[in-house]
Tab-separated table of C-alpha atoms in Angstrom:
chain	number	residue	atom	x	y	z
A	11	MET	CA	38.847	31.652	-18.907
A	12	HIS	CA	41.754	31.743	-16.451
A	13	GLU	CA	42.838	35.247	-17.484
A	14	MET	CA	41.141	36.827	-14.452
A	15	GLY	CA	43.341	34.870	-12.038
A	16	ILE	CA	46.393	35.776	-14.083
A	17	ALA	CA	45.424	39.467	-14.050
A	18	LEU	CA	45.157	39.316	-10.239
A	19	GLN	CA	48.597	37.683	-10.027
A	20	ILE	CA	50.076	40.453	-12.176
A	21	ILE	CA	48.621	43.101	-9.838
A	22	ASP	CA	50.038	41.274	-6.791
A	23	ILE	CA	53.512	40.892	-8.316
A	24	VAL	CA	53.696	44.541	-9.417
A	25	LYS	CA	52.394	45.814	-6.054
A	26	SER	CA	55.070	43.803	-4.251
A	27	ALA	CA	57.737	45.229	-6.569
A	28	ILE	CA	57.007	48.908	-5.861
A	29	PRO	CA	58.403	50.399	-2.664
A	30	SER	CA	55.306	52.509	-1.911
A	31	HIS	CA	51.711	52.327	-3.034
A	32	ASP	CA	51.858	56.096	-3.663
A	33	ILE	CA	53.887	55.293	-6.743
A	34	LYS	CA	51.664	55.129	-9.802
A	35	VAL	CA	52.375	52.460	-12.375
A	36	LYS	CA	51.919	53.587	-15.989
A	37	LYS	CA	52.624	50.421	-17.886
A	38	VAL	CA	53.350	46.743	-17.294
A	39	ASN	CA	55.367	44.930	-19.954
A	40	LEU	CA	54.592	41.239	-20.374
A	41	LYS	CA	56.016	38.497	-22.529
A	42	ILE	CA	53.469	35.885	-23.521
A	43	GLY	CA	54.481	32.920	-25.640
A	44	LYS	CA	52.361	31.985	-28.635
A	45	LEU	CA	52.025	28.455	-27.251
A	46	SER	CA	50.678	29.662	-23.920
A	47	ALA	CA	46.982	29.283	-23.235
A	48	VAL	CA	46.463	32.987	-22.601
A	49	VAL	CA	44.509	35.327	-24.868
A	50	PRO	CA	46.104	38.802	-24.623
A	51	GLU	CA	42.804	40.615	-25.369
A	52	SER	CA	41.011	38.742	-22.570
A	53	LEU	CA	43.903	39.390	-20.215
A	54	ARG	CA	43.786	43.146	-20.966
A	55	PHE	CA	40.032	43.165	-20.330
A	56	CYS	CA	40.438	41.348	-16.987
A	57	PHE	CA	43.368	43.562	-16.010
A	58	ASP	CA	41.233	46.678	-16.608
A	59	VAL	CA	38.549	45.224	-14.320
A	60	VAL	CA	40.835	44.335	-11.405
A	61	LYS	CA	43.268	47.288	-11.513
A	62	LYS	CA	40.761	49.763	-10.046
A	63	GLU	CA	41.727	51.284	-6.687
A	64	THR	CA	45.263	49.925	-6.909
A	65	PRO	CA	48.553	51.694	-7.789
A	66	LEU	CA	47.964	50.248	-11.276
A	67	SER	CA	44.608	52.006	-11.799
A	68	ASN	CA	45.976	54.025	-14.741
A	69	ALA	CA	48.341	51.349	-16.019
A	70	ILE	CA	48.155	49.712	-19.406
A	71	LEU	CA	49.300	46.203	-20.236
A	72	TYR	CA	51.774	45.876	-23.064
A	73	VAL	CA	52.025	42.310	-24.343
A	74	GLU	CA	54.951	41.171	-26.444
A	75	GLU	CA	54.027	37.852	-28.012
A	76	THR	CA	57.044	35.573	-28.348
A	77	PRO	CA	57.260	33.036	-31.186
A	78	VAL	CA	57.546	29.288	-30.704
A	79	VAL	CA	61.233	28.439	-31.147
A	80	LEU	CA	62.358	24.815	-31.018
A	81	LYS	CA	65.804	23.246	-30.778
A	82	CYS	CA	66.622	19.720	-31.870
A	83	LYS	CA	68.416	17.664	-29.216
A	84	GLN	CA	70.020	15.487	-31.900
A	85	CYS	CA	71.444	17.985	-34.414
A	86	ASN	CA	71.099	21.323	-32.533
A	87	ASN	CA	69.009	22.794	-35.336
A	88	GLN	CA	67.031	25.768	-34.008
A	89	TRP	CA	63.974	27.104	-35.811
A	90	THR	CA	60.796	29.117	-35.391
A	91	ILE	CA	57.669	27.162	-36.145
A	92	LYS	CA	54.745	28.442	-38.171
A	93	ASP	CA	52.787	25.204	-38.386
A	94	LEU	CA	52.457	23.255	-35.165
A	95	VAL	CA	54.788	20.396	-35.964
A	96	PHE	CA	57.275	19.414	-33.260
A	97	ILE	CA	59.645	17.468	-35.522
A	98	CYS	CA	63.126	18.665	-36.523
A	99	THR	CA	63.055	20.313	-39.946
A	100	LYS	CA	66.595	19.069	-40.662
A	101	CYS	CA	66.986	15.558	-39.253
A	102	SER	CA	63.295	14.647	-38.560
A	103	SER	CA	64.067	13.845	-34.922
A	104	SER	CA	61.139	14.123	-32.532
A	105	SER	CA	63.440	14.905	-29.636
A	106	VAL	CA	63.056	18.680	-29.403
A	107	ASP	CA	63.163	21.311	-26.669
A	108	ILE	CA	60.899	24.356	-26.573
A	109	ILE	CA	63.301	27.306	-26.387
A	110	SER	CA	60.597	29.963	-26.360
A	111	GLY	CA	56.862	30.203	-26.829
A	112	ARG	CA	55.631	29.187	-23.372
A	113	GLU	CA	56.420	32.466	-21.599
A	114	LEU	CA	53.977	34.053	-19.219
A	115	ASP	CA	56.361	36.548	-17.677
A	116	ILE	CA	56.314	40.059	-16.337
A	117	HIS	CA	59.327	41.746	-17.849
A	118	SER	CA	59.229	45.270	-16.474
A	119	MET	CA	56.989	48.130	-15.414
A	120	GLU	CA	57.033	51.848	-16.046
A	121	VAL	CA	56.268	54.126	-13.121
A	122	GLU	CA	55.573	57.863	-12.864
A	123	GLU	CA	58.715	59.869	-12.101
B	23	MET	CA	61.030	55.313	-15.492
B	24	GLU	CA	61.280	51.643	-16.453
B	25	VAL	CA	61.860	49.153	-13.637
B	26	LYS	CA	62.868	45.565	-14.425
B	27	ILE	CA	60.882	42.883	-12.611
B	28	ILE	CA	61.274	39.629	-14.589
B	29	ARG	CA	58.950	37.260	-12.761
B	30	LYS	CA	56.891	34.362	-13.968
B	31	VAL	CA	53.251	35.286	-13.455
B	32	LEU	CA	52.516	31.780	-12.165
B	33	ASP	CA	55.442	31.791	-9.693
B	34	VAL	CA	53.163	31.350	-6.681
B	35	ASN	CA	51.424	28.340	-8.214
B	36	ASP	CA	54.737	26.825	-9.320
B	37	ALA	CA	56.203	27.163	-5.807
B	38	ILE	CA	53.271	25.277	-4.246
B	39	ALA	CA	53.413	22.661	-7.027
B	40	HIS	CA	57.082	22.134	-6.166
B	41	LYS	CA	56.135	21.666	-2.509
B	42	ASN	CA	53.436	19.149	-3.468
B	43	ARG	CA	55.915	17.277	-5.682
B	44	ASN	CA	58.424	17.000	-2.838
B	45	LEU	CA	55.714	15.634	-0.534
B	46	PHE	CA	54.613	13.065	-3.133
B	47	LYS	CA	58.247	12.005	-3.590
B	48	GLU	CA	58.749	11.611	0.159
B	49	LYS	CA	55.589	9.483	0.415
B	50	GLY	CA	56.307	7.504	-2.779
B	51	ILE	CA	52.957	8.484	-4.302
B	52	PHE	CA	52.635	8.458	-8.088
B	53	VAL	CA	50.358	11.297	-9.197
B	54	ILE	CA	48.555	11.658	-12.507
B	55	ASN	CA	46.727	14.759	-13.663
B	56	VAL	CA	43.935	13.673	-16.011
B	57	MET	CA	42.630	16.317	-18.391
B	58	SER	CA	40.184	16.411	-21.276
B	59	SER	CA	37.291	18.324	-22.749
B	60	PRO	CA	33.896	17.849	-21.068
B	61	GLY	CA	32.175	14.636	-22.113
B	62	SER	CA	35.218	12.691	-23.343
B	63	GLY	CA	34.647	10.045	-20.675
B	64	LYS	CA	37.146	10.976	-17.942
B	65	THR	CA	35.008	9.755	-15.074
B	66	SER	CA	34.033	6.508	-16.860
B	67	ILE	CA	37.678	5.770	-17.632
B	68	LEU	CA	38.654	6.446	-14.037
B	69	GLU	CA	35.830	4.244	-12.687
B	70	LYS	CA	37.088	1.362	-14.827
B	71	THR	CA	40.728	2.124	-14.064
B	72	LEU	CA	40.022	1.959	-10.328
B	73	SER	CA	38.143	-1.318	-10.761
B	74	HIS	CA	41.291	-2.785	-12.360
B	75	LEU	CA	43.686	-1.435	-9.706
B	76	VAL	CA	41.878	-1.596	-6.336
B	77	PRO	CA	42.696	-3.311	-3.965
B	78	GLU	CA	46.092	-4.388	-5.428
B	79	VAL	CA	47.068	-0.729	-5.736
B	80	SER	CA	46.025	1.711	-3.034
B	81	CYS	CA	44.388	4.620	-4.880
B	82	ALA	CA	42.923	8.009	-3.995
B	83	VAL	CA	41.151	10.513	-6.209
B	84	ILE	CA	40.741	14.283	-6.280
B	85	VAL	CA	37.949	15.387	-8.599
B	86	GLY	CA	37.625	18.946	-9.853
B	87	ASP	CA	34.386	20.336	-11.183
B	88	ILE	CA	32.870	23.783	-11.206
B	89	SER	CA	29.862	22.409	-9.317
B	90	THR	CA	28.066	19.199	-8.201
B	91	THR	CA	29.510	16.097	-6.533
B	92	ASN	CA	28.212	13.772	-9.275
B	93	ASP	CA	31.656	12.549	-10.378
B	94	ALA	CA	32.889	11.979	-6.834
B	95	ASP	CA	29.706	10.043	-6.013
B	96	ARG	CA	30.364	7.735	-8.971
B	97	LEU	CA	34.054	7.227	-8.171
B	98	ALA	CA	33.460	6.647	-4.447
B	99	LYS	CA	31.773	3.337	-5.344
B	100	GLN	CA	35.193	2.004	-6.421
B	101	ASN	CA	36.528	1.627	-2.863
B	102	ALA	CA	39.022	4.465	-3.015
B	103	PRO	CA	38.865	7.703	-0.985
B	104	VAL	CA	37.588	10.576	-3.133
B	105	VAL	CA	37.641	14.312	-2.522
B	106	GLN	CA	35.489	16.550	-4.692
B	107	ILE	CA	36.669	20.090	-5.273
B	108	ASN	CA	34.078	22.542	-6.533
B	109	THR	CA	35.791	25.541	-8.025
B	110	ASP	CA	32.656	27.725	-7.869
B	111	GLY	CA	34.013	28.861	-4.503
B	112	PHE	CA	37.130	30.056	-6.342
B	113	GLY	CA	35.187	32.089	-8.905
B	114	GLY	CA	34.200	29.083	-11.042
B	115	ASP	CA	37.773	28.364	-12.027
B	116	CYS	CA	38.112	26.240	-15.129
B	117	HIS	CA	41.159	24.351	-13.808
B	118	LEU	CA	42.728	23.081	-10.589
B	119	THR	CA	45.679	24.926	-9.102
B	120	ALA	CA	48.489	23.652	-6.888
B	121	HIS	CA	47.135	25.268	-3.704
B	122	VAL	CA	43.730	23.613	-4.171
B	123	ILE	CA	45.454	20.219	-4.428
B	124	GLU	CA	47.587	21.034	-1.389
B	125	SER	CA	44.497	21.736	0.725
B	126	ALA	CA	42.732	18.574	-0.514
B	127	LEU	CA	45.664	16.389	0.597
B	128	SER	CA	44.751	16.774	4.273
B	129	SER	CA	41.717	14.527	3.577
B	130	PHE	CA	43.932	11.512	2.851
B	131	ASP	CA	46.299	9.288	4.800
B	132	LEU	CA	49.233	9.839	2.458
B	133	ASP	CA	51.224	6.965	3.949
B	134	LYS	CA	48.636	4.562	2.568
B	135	ILE	CA	48.435	5.783	-1.038
B	136	ASP	CA	50.348	4.435	-4.058
B	137	LEU	CA	48.458	6.280	-6.770
B	138	LEU	CA	46.743	9.658	-6.587
B	139	ILE	CA	44.524	10.431	-9.548
B	140	VAL	CA	43.537	14.046	-10.103
B	141	GLU	CA	40.566	14.433	-12.420
B	142	ASN	CA	40.894	18.009	-13.575
B	143	VAL	CA	38.017	20.262	-14.643
B	144	GLY	CA	36.841	19.371	-18.161
B	145	ASN	CA	38.717	21.874	-20.315
B	146	LEU	CA	41.537	21.531	-22.850
B	147	VAL	CA	42.891	25.063	-22.411
B	148	CYS	CA	43.519	26.313	-18.883
B	149	PRO	CA	44.579	23.152	-16.975
B	150	ALA	CA	47.564	22.834	-19.324
B	151	GLU	CA	49.125	25.980	-17.836
B	152	PHE	CA	48.926	24.963	-14.177
B	153	ASP	CA	51.462	22.609	-12.611
B	154	ILE	CA	49.927	20.864	-9.583
B	155	GLY	CA	52.974	18.779	-8.635
B	156	GLU	CA	51.983	15.714	-10.669
B	157	ASP	CA	54.357	13.099	-12.107
B	158	LYS	CA	52.522	12.560	-15.366
B	159	ARG	CA	49.842	14.383	-17.279
B	160	VAL	CA	47.316	12.384	-19.229
B	161	VAL	CA	44.931	13.763	-21.841
B	162	ILE	CA	41.763	11.957	-22.890
B	163	LEU	CA	40.012	12.590	-26.169
B	164	SER	CA	37.171	10.607	-27.611
B	165	VAL	CA	36.269	9.547	-31.120
B	166	ALA	CA	33.015	11.491	-30.730
B	167	GLU	CA	35.059	14.716	-30.932
B	168	GLY	CA	36.943	16.277	-33.840
B	169	GLU	CA	40.107	14.625	-35.179
B	170	ASP	CA	41.772	18.049	-35.051
B	171	LYS	CA	41.548	18.504	-31.268
B	172	PRO	CA	45.338	18.012	-30.844
B	173	VAL	CA	46.179	20.836	-33.256
B	174	LYS	CA	43.431	23.082	-31.886
B	175	TYR	CA	44.763	22.663	-28.327
B	176	PRO	CA	48.488	22.176	-28.946
B	177	LEU	CA	49.723	23.149	-25.475
B	178	MET	CA	47.600	20.467	-23.821
B	179	PHE	CA	48.860	17.727	-26.123
B	180	ARG	CA	52.439	18.976	-25.857
B	181	VAL	CA	52.573	19.069	-22.043
B	182	CYS	CA	50.956	15.654	-21.567
B	183	ASP	CA	52.909	12.405	-21.197
B	184	ALA	CA	50.239	10.008	-22.466
B	185	ALA	CA	46.933	10.174	-24.319
B	186	LEU	CA	43.854	7.969	-24.222
B	187	LEU	CA	41.619	7.793	-27.276
B	188	ASN	CA	38.293	6.790	-25.752
B	189	LYS	CA	34.960	5.440	-27.036
B	190	ILE	CA	36.575	3.309	-29.758
B	191	ASP	CA	33.544	1.011	-29.535
B	192	LEU	CA	31.685	3.777	-31.406
B	193	LEU	CA	34.065	3.775	-34.402
B	194	PRO	CA	31.842	1.552	-36.622
B	195	TYR	CA	29.016	4.073	-36.259
B	196	LEU	CA	30.996	7.267	-36.892
B	197	ASP	CA	32.830	8.882	-39.787
B	198	TYR	CA	35.782	9.481	-37.474
B	199	ASP	CA	39.189	9.298	-39.160
B	200	LYS	CA	41.238	7.694	-36.393
B	201	ASN	CA	44.501	7.834	-38.347
B	202	ALA	CA	44.064	11.585	-38.873
B	203	ALA	CA	43.632	12.019	-35.110
B	204	LEU	CA	46.743	9.931	-34.380
B	205	GLU	CA	48.723	11.904	-36.997
B	206	ASN	CA	47.634	15.163	-35.366
B	207	ILE	CA	48.803	13.928	-31.960
B	208	SER	CA	52.060	12.844	-33.540
B	209	LYS	CA	52.700	16.320	-35.017
B	210	ILE	CA	52.403	17.955	-31.605
B	211	HIS	CA	53.976	15.224	-29.473
B	212	PRO	CA	55.615	12.575	-31.664
B	213	ASP	CA	56.720	10.064	-29.040
B	214	MET	CA	53.750	10.244	-26.687
B	215	PRO	CA	52.113	6.872	-25.980
B	216	VAL	CA	48.485	6.756	-27.126
B	217	PHE	CA	46.153	4.127	-25.650
B	218	GLU	CA	43.074	3.349	-27.728
B	219	VAL	CA	40.368	2.342	-25.253
B	220	SER	CA	36.684	1.966	-24.646
B	221	ALA	CA	35.515	2.674	-21.105
B	222	LYS	CA	32.273	0.873	-22.001
B	223	THR	CA	33.739	-2.439	-23.249
B	224	GLN	CA	37.155	-2.047	-21.548
B	225	GLU	CA	38.851	-2.856	-24.849
B	226	GLY	CA	42.470	-1.663	-24.777
B	227	PHE	CA	42.548	-1.254	-20.990
B	228	SER	CA	45.283	-3.822	-20.305
B	229	LYS	CA	48.035	-1.694	-21.931
B	230	TRP	CA	46.882	1.462	-20.118
B	231	ILE	CA	46.737	-0.327	-16.750
B	232	GLU	CA	50.162	-1.875	-17.324
B	233	TRP	CA	51.617	1.558	-18.167
B	234	LEU	CA	50.152	2.966	-14.940
B	235	LYS	CA	51.469	0.067	-12.836
B	236	GLU	CA	54.948	0.480	-14.328
B	237	CYS	CA	54.891	4.203	-13.454
B	238	ILE	CA	53.826	3.383	-9.877
B	239	ARG	CA	56.650	0.805	-9.553
B	240	GLU	CA	59.194	3.320	-10.882
B	241	LYS	CA	58.034	5.953	-8.389
B	242	LYS	CA	58.330	3.527	-5.490
B	243	LYS	CA	61.888	2.655	-6.576
B	244	GLN	CA	62.875	6.326	-6.729
B	245	GLY	CA	61.549	6.900	-3.232
B	246	LYS	CA	63.770	4.193	-1.755
């Protein structure tokens, strides 16, 4: 769905991070939260389409999926959710922060020596 | 050789959304981003909402669709300026982004607007990821859809600030389990207000309109 636009953004960010376009990028490491609305397989497909004729033409995308971790604002309980229930497992408070699970971040890249 | 980058992929969008938000704050405009699946009744709800608010509240609307100006044509009859964005020029995007909103703003006299309504492209997935600079996000679902929509599209229901359950006039004719739907919303976003409405009969509209007016008043106060 919107993975094509995201793939283009990744190419732009990586290109701006390399000092010369002669440098070939081998791998881009991403962190994508399980709550994010991005499908890693679709993103890889789109990335392979848009990477041609760029310094990333031989690069692969490595996606680390991060779990949904919540923290209760009332009792500080922190837990990883399996079922999608945003209520504290200890004190039943509904006042919770999402600590991780919404990431859509580029973490690093690997370039040819 | 590994090189650290650490950048949010949507940095560019977020930066423009921040710029939009600052402009809305300066102008005292309350902005809602209305999202739903196709066919839940977004445009009908907005038509009726405008009929309750205009002319007491000065409203403007940005409508996003992949193609056609059908929704804008309907909303323009409510005496509020409407801009239609067709995302087919942007590759048929399934959502509105901050820069698209930024460019649409030049069509309005921002000094004369209290409420800007953005009707996003009908889709419960992608629009949830894109900040456009809004104050509140509103999701609409209808009783003609599955009760499990909130758990199927958790990000959307988590990032929204209010939900409208539309088409409640159809409840006597459907096997829809309304309590199951409300429980599903509550699992994902326990304290979110849910307005049960019918765009056809306007049942339940008074609470929704009052909520909107309170938000507009709050925004005006903050601007002063």
